[in-house]
C-alpha atoms as a printed R data frame, in Angstrom:
    type eleno elety resid chain resno       x       y       z
1   ATOM     1    CA   UNK     A     1 -28.464  -4.265  -6.691
2   ATOM     2    CA   UNK     A     2 -28.702  -5.745 -10.264
3   ATOM     3    CA   UNK     A     3 -25.657  -6.247 -12.347
4   ATOM     4    CA   UNK     A     4 -27.006  -3.187 -14.490
5   ATOM     5    CA   UNK     A     5 -27.184  -1.071 -11.348
6   ATOM     6    CA   UNK     A     6 -23.574  -1.985 -10.298
7   ATOM     7    CA   UNK     A     7 -22.387  -1.008 -13.614
8   ATOM     8    CA   UNK     A     8 -24.306   2.292 -13.485
9   ATOM     9    CA   UNK     A     9 -22.641   3.039 -10.322
10  ATOM    10    CA   UNK     A    10 -19.137   2.428 -11.667
11  ATOM    11    CA   UNK     A    11 -19.689   4.718 -14.473
12  ATOM    12    CA   UNK     A    12 -20.902   7.598 -12.465
13  ATOM    13    CA   UNK     A    13 -17.977   7.278  -9.875
14  ATOM    14    CA   UNK     A    14 -15.374   6.326 -12.467
15  ATOM    15    CA   UNK     A    15 -13.468   9.735 -12.499
16  ATOM    16    CA   UNK     A    16 -13.073   9.612  -8.558
17  ATOM    17    CA   UNK     A    17 -12.424   5.864  -8.388
18  ATOM    18    CA   UNK     A    18  -9.804   5.861 -11.410
19  ATOM    19    CA   UNK     A    19  -7.924   8.507  -9.639
20  ATOM    20    CA   UNK     A    20  -7.527   6.014  -6.628
21  ATOM    21    CA   UNK     A    21  -6.497   3.280  -9.088
22  ATOM    22    CA   UNK     A    22  -4.078   4.857 -11.114
23  ATOM    23    CA   UNK     A    23  -0.816   3.097 -11.252
24  ATOM    24    CA   UNK     A    24  -1.842   0.612  -8.530
25  ATOM    25    CA   UNK     A    25  -2.104  -3.151  -8.960
26  ATOM    26    CA   UNK     A    26  -5.572  -4.151  -8.531
27  ATOM    27    CA   UNK     A    27  -6.611  -7.360  -6.371
28  ATOM    28    CA   UNK     A    28  -9.974  -8.224  -7.189
29  ATOM    29    CA   UNK     A    29 -12.648  -9.797  -5.031
30  ATOM    30    CA   UNK     A    30 -14.985 -11.540  -7.471
31  ATOM    31    CA   UNK     A    31 -18.441 -12.872  -6.927
32  ATOM    32    CA   UNK     A    32 -19.403 -14.571 -10.150
33  ATOM    33    CA   UNK     A    33 -23.073 -15.613  -8.724
34  ATOM    34    CA   UNK     A    34 -23.491 -12.462  -6.727
35  ATOM    35    CA   UNK     A    35 -22.850 -12.006  -3.036
36  ATOM    36    CA   UNK     A    36 -24.849 -14.882  -2.123
37  ATOM    37    CA   UNK     A    37 -22.479 -17.284  -3.848
38  ATOM    38    CA   UNK     A    38 -18.970 -18.118  -3.909
39  ATOM    39    CA   UNK     A    39 -16.524 -15.375  -3.488
40  ATOM    40    CA   UNK     A    40 -12.469 -15.536  -4.226
41  ATOM    41    CA   UNK     A    41  -9.549 -13.204  -4.264
42  ATOM    42    CA   UNK     A    42  -7.761 -12.743  -7.761
43  ATOM    43    CA   UNK     A    43  -4.502 -10.973  -8.338
44  ATOM    44    CA   UNK     A    44  -3.282 -12.301 -11.662
45  ATOM    45    CA   UNK     A    45  -4.874 -11.076 -15.014
46  ATOM    46    CA   UNK     A    46  -7.224 -14.011 -15.735
47  ATOM    47    CA   UNK     A    47  -7.123 -16.130 -18.975
48  ATOM    48    CA   UNK     A    48  -9.334 -14.516 -21.747
49  ATOM    49    CA   UNK     A    49  -8.750 -10.947 -20.494
50  ATOM    50    CA   UNK     A    50  -8.828  -8.315 -23.306
51  ATOM    51    CA   UNK     A    51  -5.444  -7.501 -24.936
52  ATOM    52    CA   UNK     A    52  -5.942  -3.893 -24.077
53  ATOM    53    CA   UNK     A    53  -6.222  -4.266 -20.456
54  ATOM    54    CA   UNK     A    54  -2.707  -2.953 -19.270
55  ATOM    55    CA   UNK     A    55  -0.705  -5.275 -16.943
56  ATOM    56    CA   UNK     A    56   2.646  -5.553 -15.396
57  ATOM    57    CA   UNK     A    57   4.274  -8.555 -13.914
58  ATOM    58    CA   UNK     A    58   5.911  -7.935 -10.340
59  ATOM    59    CA   UNK     A    59   7.481 -10.030  -7.968
60  ATOM    60    CA   UNK     A    60   4.938 -10.776  -4.893
61  ATOM    61    CA   UNK     A    61   5.883  -8.438  -2.092
62  ATOM    62    CA   UNK     A    62   8.025  -9.812   1.061
63  ATOM    63    CA   UNK     A    63   5.543 -11.433   3.396
64  ATOM    64    CA   UNK     A    64   2.787 -12.138   0.991
65  ATOM    65    CA   UNK     A    65   1.216 -15.688   0.711
66  ATOM    66    CA   UNK     A    66   2.545 -16.044  -2.887
67  ATOM    67    CA   UNK     A    67   6.175 -14.739  -1.882
68  ATOM    68    CA   UNK     A    68   8.909 -15.830  -4.402
69  ATOM    69    CA   UNK     A    69   6.332 -15.809  -7.353
70  ATOM    70    CA   UNK     A    70   5.671 -13.297  -9.908
71  ATOM    71    CA   UNK     A    71   2.126 -11.790 -10.231
72  ATOM    72    CA   UNK     A    72   0.845 -10.306 -13.213
73  ATOM    73    CA   UNK     A    73  -1.545  -7.699 -12.375
74  ATOM    74    CA   UNK     A    74  -4.037  -5.739 -14.127
75  ATOM    75    CA   UNK     A    75  -3.799  -1.999 -13.991
76  ATOM    76    CA   UNK     A    76  -7.029  -0.140 -14.348
77  ATOM    77    CA   UNK     A    77  -6.457   2.979 -16.148
78  ATOM    78    CA   UNK     A    78  -9.912   3.954 -17.859
79  ATOM    79    CA   UNK     A    79 -13.677   3.314 -17.814
80  ATOM    80    CA   UNK     A    80 -13.295   0.239 -20.088
81  ATOM    81    CA   UNK     A    81 -11.142  -1.465 -17.587
82  ATOM    82    CA   UNK     A    82 -13.473  -0.695 -14.952
83  ATOM    83    CA   UNK     A    83 -16.509  -2.156 -16.804
84  ATOM    84    CA   UNK     A    84 -14.372  -5.260 -17.829
85  ATOM    85    CA   UNK     A    85 -13.856  -6.054 -14.008
86  ATOM    86    CA   UNK     A    86 -17.231  -5.328 -12.991
87  ATOM    87    CA   UNK     A    87 -18.866  -7.279 -15.546
88  ATOM    88    CA   UNK     A    88 -16.678 -10.242 -14.390
89  ATOM    89    CA   UNK     A    89 -18.199  -9.853 -11.001
90  ATOM    90    CA   UNK     A    90 -15.475  -7.876  -9.248
91  ATOM    91    CA   UNK     A    91 -17.386  -5.968  -6.898
92  ATOM    92    CA   UNK     A    92 -14.383  -5.146  -4.463
93  ATOM    93    CA   UNK     A    93 -11.227  -3.589  -5.767
94  ATOM    94    CA   UNK     A    94  -8.209  -3.536  -3.404
95  ATOM    95    CA   UNK     A    95  -5.044  -1.780  -3.903
96  ATOM    96    CA   UNK     A    96  -1.688  -1.458  -1.975
97  ATOM    97    CA   UNK     A    97  -0.581   1.826  -0.660
98  ATOM    98    CA   UNK     A    98   2.307   2.168  -3.373
99  ATOM    99    CA   UNK     A    99   2.164   2.705  -7.112
100 ATOM   100    CA   UNK     A   100   4.128   1.177  -9.904
101 ATOM   101    CA   UNK     A   101   6.838   2.947 -11.635
102 ATOM   102    CA   UNK     A   102   6.545   3.958 -15.416
103 ATOM   103    CA   UNK     A   103   9.344   1.621 -16.381
104 ATOM   104    CA   UNK     A   104   8.502  -1.181 -13.884
105 ATOM   105    CA   UNK     A   105   9.193  -1.755 -10.460
106 ATOM   106    CA   UNK     A   106   7.616  -0.214  -7.111
107 ATOM   107    CA   UNK     A   107   7.725   3.358  -6.114
108 ATOM   108    CA   UNK     A   108   7.589   4.082  -2.372
109 ATOM   109    CA   UNK     A   109   4.403   4.437  -0.669
110 ATOM   110    CA   UNK     A   110   2.432   7.780  -1.448
111 ATOM   111    CA   UNK     A   111  -0.144   7.304   1.446
112 ATOM   112    CA   UNK     A   112  -0.231   5.743   4.778
113 ATOM   113    CA   UNK     A   113  -3.247   4.254   6.143
114 ATOM   114    CA   UNK     A   114  -4.524   3.184   9.629
115 ATOM   115    CA   UNK     A   115  -7.404   0.803   9.580
116 ATOM   116    CA   UNK     A   116 -10.038   1.361  12.448
117 ATOM   117    CA   UNK     A   117 -11.694  -2.252  13.207
118 ATOM   118    CA   UNK     A   118 -14.021  -2.378  15.944
119 ATOM   119    CA   UNK     A   119 -14.187  -5.469  18.300
120 ATOM   120    CA   UNK     A   120 -17.721  -6.616  19.067
121 ATOM   121    CA   UNK     A   121 -19.703  -5.249  20.867
122 ATOM   122    CA   UNK     A   122 -18.194  -2.047  19.614
123 ATOM   123    CA   UNK     A   123 -19.083  -0.682  16.240
124 ATOM   124    CA   UNK     A   124 -18.662   2.282  13.951
125 ATOM   125    CA   UNK     A   125 -19.570   4.687  16.918
126 ATOM   126    CA   UNK     A   126 -16.612   3.381  18.699
127 ATOM   127    CA   UNK     A   127 -14.477   4.372  15.710
128 ATOM   128    CA   UNK     A   128 -15.471   7.946  15.698
129 ATOM   129    CA   UNK     A   129 -13.690   9.008  18.985
130 ATOM   130    CA   UNK     A   130 -10.593   6.957  18.184
131 ATOM   131    CA   UNK     A   131 -10.583   8.401  14.560
132 ATOM   132    CA   UNK     A   132 -10.269  11.925  16.065
133 ATOM   133    CA   UNK     A   133  -7.518  10.790  18.365
134 ATOM   134    CA   UNK     A   134  -5.457   9.177  15.302
135 ATOM   135    CA   UNK     A   135  -5.907  12.280  13.246
136 ATOM   136    CA   UNK     A   136  -4.763  14.623  16.012
137 ATOM   137    CA   UNK     A   137  -1.722  12.593  16.577
138 ATOM   138    CA   UNK     A   138  -1.054  12.456  12.757
139 ATOM   139    CA   UNK     A   139  -1.582  15.971  12.499
140 ATOM   140    CA   UNK     A   140   1.137  16.674  15.144
141 ATOM   141    CA   UNK     A   141   3.587  15.288  12.523
142 ATOM   142    CA   UNK     A   142   2.161  17.550   9.628
143 ATOM   143    CA   UNK     A   143  -0.130  14.587   8.219
144 ATOM   144    CA   UNK     A   144  -3.670  15.690   7.116
145 ATOM   145    CA   UNK     A   145  -5.978  12.769   7.178
146 ATOM   146    CA   UNK     A   146  -9.224  11.827   5.222
147 ATOM   147    CA   UNK     A   147 -11.671   9.484   6.928
148 ATOM   148    CA   UNK     A   148 -13.173   6.620   4.720
149 ATOM   149    CA   UNK     A   149 -16.220   4.644   6.191
150 ATOM   150    CA   UNK     A   150 -15.296   1.053   4.929
151 ATOM   151    CA   UNK     A   151 -18.800  -0.062   3.947
152 ATOM   152    CA   UNK     A   152 -18.175  -3.104   6.202
153 ATOM   153    CA   UNK     A   153 -17.195  -2.652  10.125
154 ATOM   154    CA   UNK     A   154 -15.015   0.287  10.659
155 ATOM   155    CA   UNK     A   155 -13.064   2.853   8.739
156 ATOM   156    CA   UNK     A   156  -9.723   4.022   7.484
157 ATOM   157    CA   UNK     A   157  -7.879   7.121   7.639
158 ATOM   158    CA   UNK     A   158  -5.599   8.005   4.763
159 ATOM   159    CA   UNK     A   159  -2.679  10.599   4.818
160 ATOM   160    CA   UNK     A   160  -0.647  11.548   1.892
161 ATOM   161    CA   UNK     A   161   3.103  10.963   1.782
162 ATOM   162    CA   UNK     A   162   5.795  12.597  -0.197
163 ATOM   163    CA   UNK     A   163   7.036   9.052  -1.253
164 ATOM   164    CA   UNK     A   164  10.641   9.504   0.345
165 ATOM   165    CA   UNK     A   165  10.259   6.329   2.578
166 ATOM   166    CA   UNK     A   166  10.187   2.847   1.771
167 ATOM   167    CA   UNK     A   167   7.231   0.579   3.019
168 ATOM   168    CA   UNK     A   168   9.158  -0.647   6.072
169 ATOM   169    CA   UNK     A   169   9.644   2.678   7.324
170 ATOM   170    CA   UNK     A   170   6.088   3.958   6.743
171 ATOM   171    CA   UNK     A   171   4.897   0.517   8.405
172 ATOM   172    CA   UNK     A   172   7.221   1.190  11.340
173 ATOM   173    CA   UNK     A   173   6.023   4.702  11.822
174 ATOM   174    CA   UNK     A   174   2.181   3.632  11.733
175 ATOM   175    CA   UNK     A   175   2.938   0.784  14.215
176 ATOM   176    CA   UNK     A   176   4.626   3.219  16.632
177 ATOM   177    CA   UNK     A   177   1.679   5.593  16.508
178 ATOM   178    CA   UNK     A   178  -0.832   2.870  16.935
179 ATOM   179    CA   UNK     A   179   1.107   1.382  20.045
180 ATOM   180    CA   UNK     A   180   1.562   5.061  21.384
181 ATOM   181    CA   UNK     A   181  -2.165   5.776  21.348
182 ATOM   182    CA   UNK     A   182  -3.143   2.120  22.673
183 ATOM   183    CA   UNK     A   183  -0.957   3.008  25.741
184 ATOM   184    CA   UNK     A   184  -2.460   6.324  26.141
185 ATOM   185    CA   UNK     A   185  -6.101   5.027  25.767
186 ATOM   186    CA   UNK     A   186  -6.122   1.336  27.014
187 ATOM   187    CA   UNK     A   187  -9.809   1.374  27.649
188 ATOM   188    CA   UNK     A   188 -10.696   2.003  23.962
189 ATOM   189    CA   UNK     A   189  -7.677   1.421  21.699
190 ATOM   190    CA   UNK     A   190  -5.569  -1.785  20.853
191 ATOM   191    CA   UNK     A   191  -2.568  -2.097  18.619
192 ATOM   192    CA   UNK     A   192  -2.278  -5.782  18.799
193 ATOM   193    CA   UNK     A   193  -4.375  -8.110  16.633
194 ATOM   194    CA   UNK     A   194  -5.049 -10.770  19.380
195 ATOM   195    CA   UNK     A   195  -8.754 -11.425  19.496
196 ATOM   196    CA   UNK     A   196  -8.924 -11.793  23.287
197 ATOM   197    CA   UNK     A   197  -7.722  -8.202  23.485
198 ATOM   198    CA   UNK     A   198  -9.946  -6.653  21.047
199 ATOM   199    CA   UNK     A   199 -13.389  -7.167  22.625
200 ATOM   200    CA   UNK     A   200 -15.150  -3.576  23.021
201 ATOM   201    CA   UNK     A   201 -12.132  -1.883  21.733
202 ATOM   202    CA   UNK     A   202 -11.112  -0.475  18.478
203 ATOM   203    CA   UNK     A   203  -8.071  -2.238  16.807
204 ATOM   204    CA   UNK     A   204  -5.664   0.134  14.916
205 ATOM   205    CA   UNK     A   205  -4.392  -1.873  12.343
206 ATOM   206    CA   UNK     A   206  -1.169  -0.577  11.113
207 ATOM   207    CA   UNK     A   207  -0.039  -3.690   9.240
208 ATOM   208    CA   UNK     A   208  -1.923  -2.314   6.034
209 ATOM   209    CA   UNK     A   209   1.089  -0.556   5.313
210 ATOM   210    CA   UNK     A   210   3.119  -3.447   4.565
211 ATOM   211    CA   UNK     A   211   4.030  -3.712   0.918
212 ATOM   212    CA   UNK     A   212   2.385  -7.151   0.679
213 ATOM   213    CA   UNK     A   213  -1.057  -5.769   2.026
214 ATOM   214    CA   UNK     A   214  -3.970  -3.900   0.203
215 ATOM   215    CA   UNK     A   215  -6.964  -2.089   1.525
216 ATOM   216    CA   UNK     A   216 -10.386  -1.732  -0.032
217 ATOM   217    CA   UNK     A   217  -9.966   1.431  -2.542
218 ATOM   218    CA   UNK     A   218 -11.977   4.403  -1.697
219 ATOM   219    CA   UNK     A   219 -15.109   4.476  -3.715
220 ATOM   220    CA   UNK     A   220 -15.193   0.714  -4.392
221 ATOM   221    CA   UNK     A   221 -18.283  -1.319  -3.678
222 ATOM   222    CA   UNK     A   222 -18.443  -3.824  -0.834
223 ATOM   223    CA   UNK     A   223 -19.636  -7.310  -1.421
224 ATOM   224    CA   UNK     A   224 -22.420  -7.309   0.975
225 ATOM   225    CA   UNK     A   225 -26.219  -8.233   0.790
226 ATOM   226    CA   UNK     A   226 -26.850  -4.584   1.742
227 ATOM   227    CA   UNK     A   227 -24.884  -2.475  -0.834
228 ATOM   228    CA   UNK     A   228 -22.443  -0.264   0.726
229 ATOM   229    CA   UNK     A   229 -19.350   1.729  -0.580
230 ATOM   230    CA   UNK     A   230 -15.844   2.620   1.036
231 ATOM   231    CA   UNK     A   231 -16.696   6.117   1.248
232 ATOM   232    CA   UNK     A   232 -14.621   9.197   1.822
233 ATOM   233    CA   UNK     A   233 -16.005  11.319   4.334
234 ATOM   234    CA   UNK     A   234 -15.523  14.978   5.791
235 ATOM   235    CA   UNK     A   235 -14.495  15.272   9.233
236 ATOM   236    CA   UNK     A   236 -17.723  17.282  10.153
237 ATOM   237    CA   UNK     A   237 -19.367  13.770   9.821
238 ATOM   238    CA   UNK     A   238 -17.146  12.014  12.072
239 ATOM   239    CA   UNK     A   239 -19.306  11.940  14.938
240 ATOM   240    CA   UNK     A   240 -21.921   9.634  16.995
241 ATOM   241    CA   UNK     A   241 -24.513   8.284  14.812
242 ATOM   242    CA   UNK     A   242 -22.073   7.960  11.794
243 ATOM   243    CA   UNK     A   243 -23.261   5.500   9.209
244 ATOM   244    CA   UNK     A   244 -22.073   3.603   6.267
245 ATOM   245    CA   UNK     A   245 -23.038   4.941   2.861
246 ATOM   246    CA   UNK     A   246 -24.917   3.546  -0.210
247 ATOM   247    CA   UNK     A   247 -23.936   3.685  -3.663
248 ATOM   248    CA   UNK     A   248 -26.597   6.183  -4.314
249 ATOM   249    CA   UNK     A   249 -25.448   8.342  -1.236
250 ATOM   250    CA   UNK     A   250 -21.981   8.395  -2.939
251 ATOM   251    CA   UNK     A   251 -23.072   9.357  -6.207
252 ATOM   252    CA   UNK     A   252 -25.177  12.270  -4.798
253 ATOM   253    CA   UNK     A   253 -22.134  13.170  -2.576
254 ATOM   254    CA   UNK     A   254 -19.856  13.539  -5.601
255 ATOM   255    CA   UNK     A   255 -22.260  15.752  -7.189
256 ATOM   256    CA   UNK     A   256 -22.677  17.930  -4.176
257 ATOM   257    CA   UNK     A   257 -19.098  17.882  -2.453
258 ATOM   258    CA   UNK     A   258 -16.706  16.562  -5.231
259 ATOM   259    CA   UNK     A   259 -13.916  14.313  -4.831
260 ATOM   260    CA   UNK     A   260 -12.968  14.047  -1.194
261 ATOM   261    CA   UNK     A   261  -9.854  11.797  -1.702
262 ATOM   262    CA   UNK     A   262  -8.120  14.206  -3.992
263 ATOM   263    CA   UNK     A   263  -5.359  14.944  -1.159
264 ATOM   264    CA   UNK     A   264  -4.086  11.464  -0.751
Protein backbone atom coordinates (compact mmCIF):
# COMPACT_ATOMS: atom_id res chain seq x y z
CA UNK A 1 0.00 0.00 0.00
CA UNK A 2 1.08 3.54 -0.64
CA UNK A 3 0.77 6.12 2.12
CA UNK A 4 -2.20 7.57 0.27
CA UNK A 5 -3.91 4.18 0.29
CA UNK A 6 -3.23 3.79 4.01
CA UNK A 7 -4.78 7.20 4.67
CA UNK A 8 -7.75 6.31 2.48
CA UNK A 9 -8.32 3.14 4.53
CA UNK A 10 -8.17 5.06 7.81
CA UNK A 11 -10.69 7.62 6.57
CA UNK A 12 -13.09 4.91 5.41
CA UNK A 13 -13.03 2.93 8.67
CA UNK A 14 -12.77 5.95 10.97
CA UNK A 15 -16.29 5.70 12.50
CA UNK A 16 -15.71 2.09 13.59
CA UNK A 17 -12.07 2.55 14.57
CA UNK A 18 -12.75 5.68 16.62
CA UNK A 19 -15.38 3.82 18.64
CA UNK A 20 -12.66 1.39 19.71
CA UNK A 21 -10.16 4.15 20.47
CA UNK A 22 -12.52 6.38 22.45
CA UNK A 23 -11.00 7.29 25.85
CA UNK A 24 -8.27 4.66 25.50
CA UNK A 25 -4.60 5.76 25.57
CA UNK A 26 -2.98 4.81 22.28
CA UNK A 27 0.41 3.16 21.96
CA UNK A 28 1.61 3.33 18.38
CA UNK A 29 3.95 1.14 16.36
CA UNK A 30 5.57 3.50 13.91
CA UNK A 31 7.21 2.62 10.60
CA UNK A 32 8.73 5.90 9.38
CA UNK A 33 10.23 4.27 6.29
CA UNK A 34 7.50 1.71 5.69
CA UNK A 35 7.26 -1.89 6.84
CA UNK A 36 10.67 -2.77 5.40
CA UNK A 37 12.48 -0.27 7.59
CA UNK A 38 12.92 0.53 11.27
CA UNK A 39 9.92 0.16 13.57
CA UNK A 40 9.45 1.31 17.15
CA UNK A 41 6.79 1.53 19.86
CA UNK A 42 5.80 5.00 21.01
CA UNK A 43 3.70 5.77 24.08
CA UNK A 44 4.28 9.46 24.80
CA UNK A 45 2.99 12.27 22.63
CA UNK A 46 6.01 13.17 20.48
CA UNK A 47 7.56 16.60 20.34
CA UNK A 48 5.93 18.72 17.67
CA UNK A 49 2.51 17.07 17.94
CA UNK A 50 -0.34 19.47 17.15
CA UNK A 51 -1.68 21.32 20.18
CA UNK A 52 -5.22 20.15 19.40
CA UNK A 53 -4.32 16.48 19.97
CA UNK A 54 -5.91 15.47 23.26
CA UNK A 55 -3.39 14.15 25.76
CA UNK A 56 -3.42 12.93 29.32
CA UNK A 57 -0.58 12.12 31.70
CA UNK A 58 -1.03 8.86 33.58
CA UNK A 59 1.32 6.82 35.75
CA UNK A 60 2.63 3.75 33.95
CA UNK A 61 0.66 0.71 35.07
CA UNK A 62 2.25 -1.72 37.54
CA UNK A 63 4.25 -4.29 35.65
CA UNK A 64 5.00 -2.03 32.70
CA UNK A 65 8.58 -1.61 31.56
CA UNK A 66 8.35 2.08 32.50
CA UNK A 67 6.64 1.46 35.86
CA UNK A 68 7.16 4.38 38.21
CA UNK A 69 7.21 6.95 35.42
CA UNK A 70 4.50 9.19 34.05
CA UNK A 71 3.40 8.71 30.45
CA UNK A 72 1.68 11.44 28.43
CA UNK A 73 -0.52 9.49 26.05
CA UNK A 74 -2.39 10.78 23.02
CA UNK A 75 -6.12 10.11 22.85
CA UNK A 76 -7.51 9.94 19.35
CA UNK A 77 -11.00 11.41 19.36
CA UNK A 78 -11.57 12.29 15.74
CA UNK A 79 -10.55 11.79 12.15
CA UNK A 80 -7.95 14.55 12.36
CA UNK A 81 -6.15 12.64 15.11
CA UNK A 82 -6.21 9.43 13.09
CA UNK A 83 -4.80 11.20 10.05
CA UNK A 84 -2.09 12.79 12.20
CA UNK A 85 -0.80 9.48 13.61
CA UNK A 86 -1.11 7.75 10.25
CA UNK A 87 0.85 10.49 8.52
CA UNK A 88 3.56 9.96 11.16
CA UNK A 89 3.90 6.32 10.09
CA UNK A 90 1.84 4.78 12.91
CA UNK A 91 0.40 1.77 11.11
CA UNK A 92 -0.50 -0.15 14.28
CA UNK A 93 -2.62 1.29 17.10
CA UNK A 94 -2.57 -0.65 20.37
CA UNK A 95 -4.87 0.00 23.33
CA UNK A 96 -5.52 -1.43 26.82
CA UNK A 97 -8.77 -3.00 27.96
CA UNK A 98 -9.60 0.04 30.15
CA UNK A 99 -10.56 3.61 29.40
CA UNK A 100 -9.44 6.81 31.10
CA UNK A 101 -11.93 8.69 33.25
CA UNK A 102 -13.28 12.12 32.29
CA UNK A 103 -11.43 13.80 35.15
CA UNK A 104 -8.26 11.75 34.98
CA UNK A 105 -7.47 8.36 36.40
CA UNK A 106 -8.28 4.94 35.04
CA UNK A 107 -11.66 3.22 34.89
CA UNK A 108 -12.04 -0.54 35.47
CA UNK A 109 -11.75 -2.62 32.28
CA UNK A 110 -14.86 -2.56 30.10
CA UNK A 111 -13.81 -5.59 28.10
CA UNK A 112 -12.02 -8.90 28.53
CA UNK A 113 -9.70 -10.27 25.87
CA UNK A 114 -8.17 -13.68 25.34
CA UNK A 115 -5.47 -13.82 22.69
CA UNK A 116 -5.19 -17.07 20.72
CA UNK A 117 -1.57 -17.49 19.64
CA UNK A 118 -0.83 -20.64 17.58
CA UNK A 119 2.54 -22.31 18.07
CA UNK A 120 4.12 -23.60 14.82
CA UNK A 121 3.27 -25.73 12.95
CA UNK A 122 -0.24 -24.78 14.14
CA UNK A 123 -1.81 -21.81 12.38
CA UNK A 124 -5.09 -19.98 12.09
CA UNK A 125 -7.03 -23.19 11.44
CA UNK A 126 -5.90 -24.51 14.83
CA UNK A 127 -7.37 -21.39 16.42
CA UNK A 128 -10.81 -22.10 14.97
CA UNK A 129 -11.70 -25.06 17.19
CA UNK A 130 -10.10 -23.47 20.24
CA UNK A 131 -11.99 -20.21 19.67
CA UNK A 132 -15.29 -22.07 19.87
CA UNK A 133 -14.15 -23.79 23.08
CA UNK A 134 -13.30 -20.44 24.66
CA UNK A 135 -16.53 -18.80 23.48
CA UNK A 136 -18.62 -21.67 24.87
CA UNK A 137 -16.83 -21.46 28.21
CA UNK A 138 -17.32 -17.70 28.49
CA UNK A 139 -20.94 -18.01 27.38
CA UNK A 140 -21.52 -20.28 30.38
CA UNK A 141 -20.68 -17.25 32.54
CA UNK A 142 -22.95 -14.95 30.56
CA UNK A 143 -20.28 -13.37 28.36
CA UNK A 144 -20.82 -12.82 24.65
CA UNK A 145 -17.66 -12.83 22.57
CA UNK A 146 -16.66 -11.21 19.29
CA UNK A 147 -13.83 -12.94 17.35
CA UNK A 148 -11.15 -10.78 15.72
CA UNK A 149 -8.61 -12.25 13.32
CA UNK A 150 -5.44 -10.43 14.30
CA UNK A 151 -3.94 -9.86 10.85
CA UNK A 152 -0.76 -11.47 12.18
CA UNK A 153 -0.77 -15.12 13.35
CA UNK A 154 -3.84 -15.81 15.43
CA UNK A 155 -6.93 -14.11 16.75
CA UNK A 156 -8.49 -12.44 19.78
CA UNK A 157 -11.80 -12.97 21.49
CA UNK A 158 -13.34 -9.90 23.12
CA UNK A 159 -16.20 -9.81 25.62
CA UNK A 160 -17.88 -6.69 27.01
CA UNK A 161 -17.73 -6.19 30.78
CA UNK A 162 -19.90 -3.99 33.01
CA UNK A 163 -16.81 -2.29 34.47
CA UNK A 164 -17.30 -3.44 38.07
CA UNK A 165 -14.06 -5.45 38.43
CA UNK A 166 -10.53 -4.12 38.42
CA UNK A 167 -7.85 -5.31 36.01
CA UNK A 168 -6.33 -7.74 38.50
CA UNK A 169 -9.68 -9.46 38.99
CA UNK A 170 -10.39 -9.65 35.26
CA UNK A 171 -6.90 -11.01 34.64
CA UNK A 172 -7.36 -13.67 37.34
CA UNK A 173 -10.67 -14.75 35.81
CA UNK A 174 -9.15 -15.00 32.31
CA UNK A 175 -6.20 -16.96 33.74
CA UNK A 176 -8.51 -19.45 35.45
CA UNK A 177 -10.56 -19.97 32.28
CA UNK A 178 -7.41 -20.48 30.20
CA UNK A 179 -5.94 -23.04 32.62
CA UNK A 180 -9.28 -24.84 32.87
CA UNK A 181 -9.45 -25.23 29.09
CA UNK A 182 -5.79 -26.26 28.87
CA UNK A 183 -6.42 -29.00 31.43
CA UNK A 184 -9.51 -30.19 29.56
CA UNK A 185 -7.86 -30.11 26.11
CA UNK A 186 -4.12 -30.75 26.67
CA UNK A 187 -3.53 -31.88 23.10
CA UNK A 188 -4.52 -28.57 21.55
CA UNK A 189 -4.52 -25.84 24.23
CA UNK A 190 -1.81 -24.42 26.47
CA UNK A 191 -2.08 -21.62 29.03
CA UNK A 192 1.63 -21.25 29.87
CA UNK A 193 3.90 -19.15 27.66
CA UNK A 194 6.97 -21.39 27.76
CA UNK A 195 7.99 -21.96 24.15
CA UNK A 196 8.78 -25.63 24.60
CA UNK A 197 5.16 -26.30 25.59
CA UNK A 198 3.56 -24.48 22.68
CA UNK A 199 4.52 -26.48 19.58
CA UNK A 200 1.43 -27.36 17.57
CA UNK A 201 -0.91 -25.96 20.23
CA UNK A 202 -2.80 -22.72 20.73
CA UNK A 203 -1.69 -20.52 23.61
CA UNK A 204 -4.54 -18.82 25.44
CA UNK A 205 -2.80 -15.61 26.43
CA UNK A 206 -4.83 -14.33 29.36
CA UNK A 207 -2.13 -11.85 30.39
CA UNK A 208 -3.42 -9.22 27.94
CA UNK A 209 -5.93 -8.26 30.64
CA UNK A 210 -3.10 -6.89 32.78
CA UNK A 211 -3.58 -3.12 33.12
CA UNK A 212 -0.07 -2.63 31.68
CA UNK A 213 -0.75 -4.65 28.51
CA UNK A 214 -2.28 -3.59 25.23
CA UNK A 215 -3.73 -5.41 22.23
CA UNK A 216 -3.97 -4.42 18.61
CA UNK A 217 -7.09 -2.27 18.26
CA UNK A 218 -9.86 -3.82 16.15
CA UNK A 219 -9.83 -2.26 12.66
CA UNK A 220 -6.18 -1.23 12.99
CA UNK A 221 -3.81 -2.08 10.19
CA UNK A 222 -0.89 -4.43 10.87
CA UNK A 223 2.65 -3.53 9.86
CA UNK A 224 3.24 -6.41 7.44
CA UNK A 225 4.58 -6.70 3.89
CA UNK A 226 1.16 -8.06 2.89
CA UNK A 227 -1.38 -5.55 4.24
CA UNK A 228 -3.73 -7.10 6.76
CA UNK A 229 -6.16 -5.78 9.39
CA UNK A 230 -7.18 -6.79 12.91
CA UNK A 231 -10.65 -7.62 11.65
CA UNK A 232 -13.83 -8.37 13.63
CA UNK A 233 -15.60 -11.47 12.30
CA UNK A 234 -18.93 -13.22 12.64
CA UNK A 235 -19.02 -16.58 14.39
CA UNK A 236 -20.31 -18.17 11.18
CA UNK A 237 -16.90 -17.40 9.65
CA UNK A 238 -14.91 -19.15 12.38
CA UNK A 239 -14.48 -22.44 10.59
CA UNK A 240 -11.66 -24.31 8.76
CA UNK A 241 -10.20 -22.27 5.93
CA UNK A 242 -10.45 -19.00 7.86
CA UNK A 243 -8.05 -16.36 6.55
CA UNK A 244 -6.93 -12.90 7.60
CA UNK A 245 -8.56 -9.94 5.85
CA UNK A 246 -7.10 -7.16 3.75
CA UNK A 247 -7.96 -3.47 4.16
CA UNK A 248 -10.17 -3.68 1.06
CA UNK A 249 -12.02 -6.65 2.56
CA UNK A 250 -12.69 -4.75 5.77
CA UNK A 251 -14.00 -1.65 4.00
CA UNK A 252 -16.43 -3.78 1.99
CA UNK A 253 -17.56 -5.64 5.10
CA UNK A 254 -18.30 -2.43 6.97
CA UNK A 255 -20.54 -1.40 4.11
CA UNK A 256 -22.28 -4.79 4.02
CA UNK A 257 -22.29 -5.96 7.67
CA UNK A 258 -21.79 -2.80 9.70
CA UNK A 259 -19.56 -2.58 12.77
CA UNK A 260 -19.30 -6.03 14.32
CA UNK A 261 -17.51 -4.64 17.40
CA UNK A 262 -20.45 -2.62 18.70
CA UNK A 263 -20.93 -4.94 21.68
CA UNK A 264 -17.51 -4.56 23.37
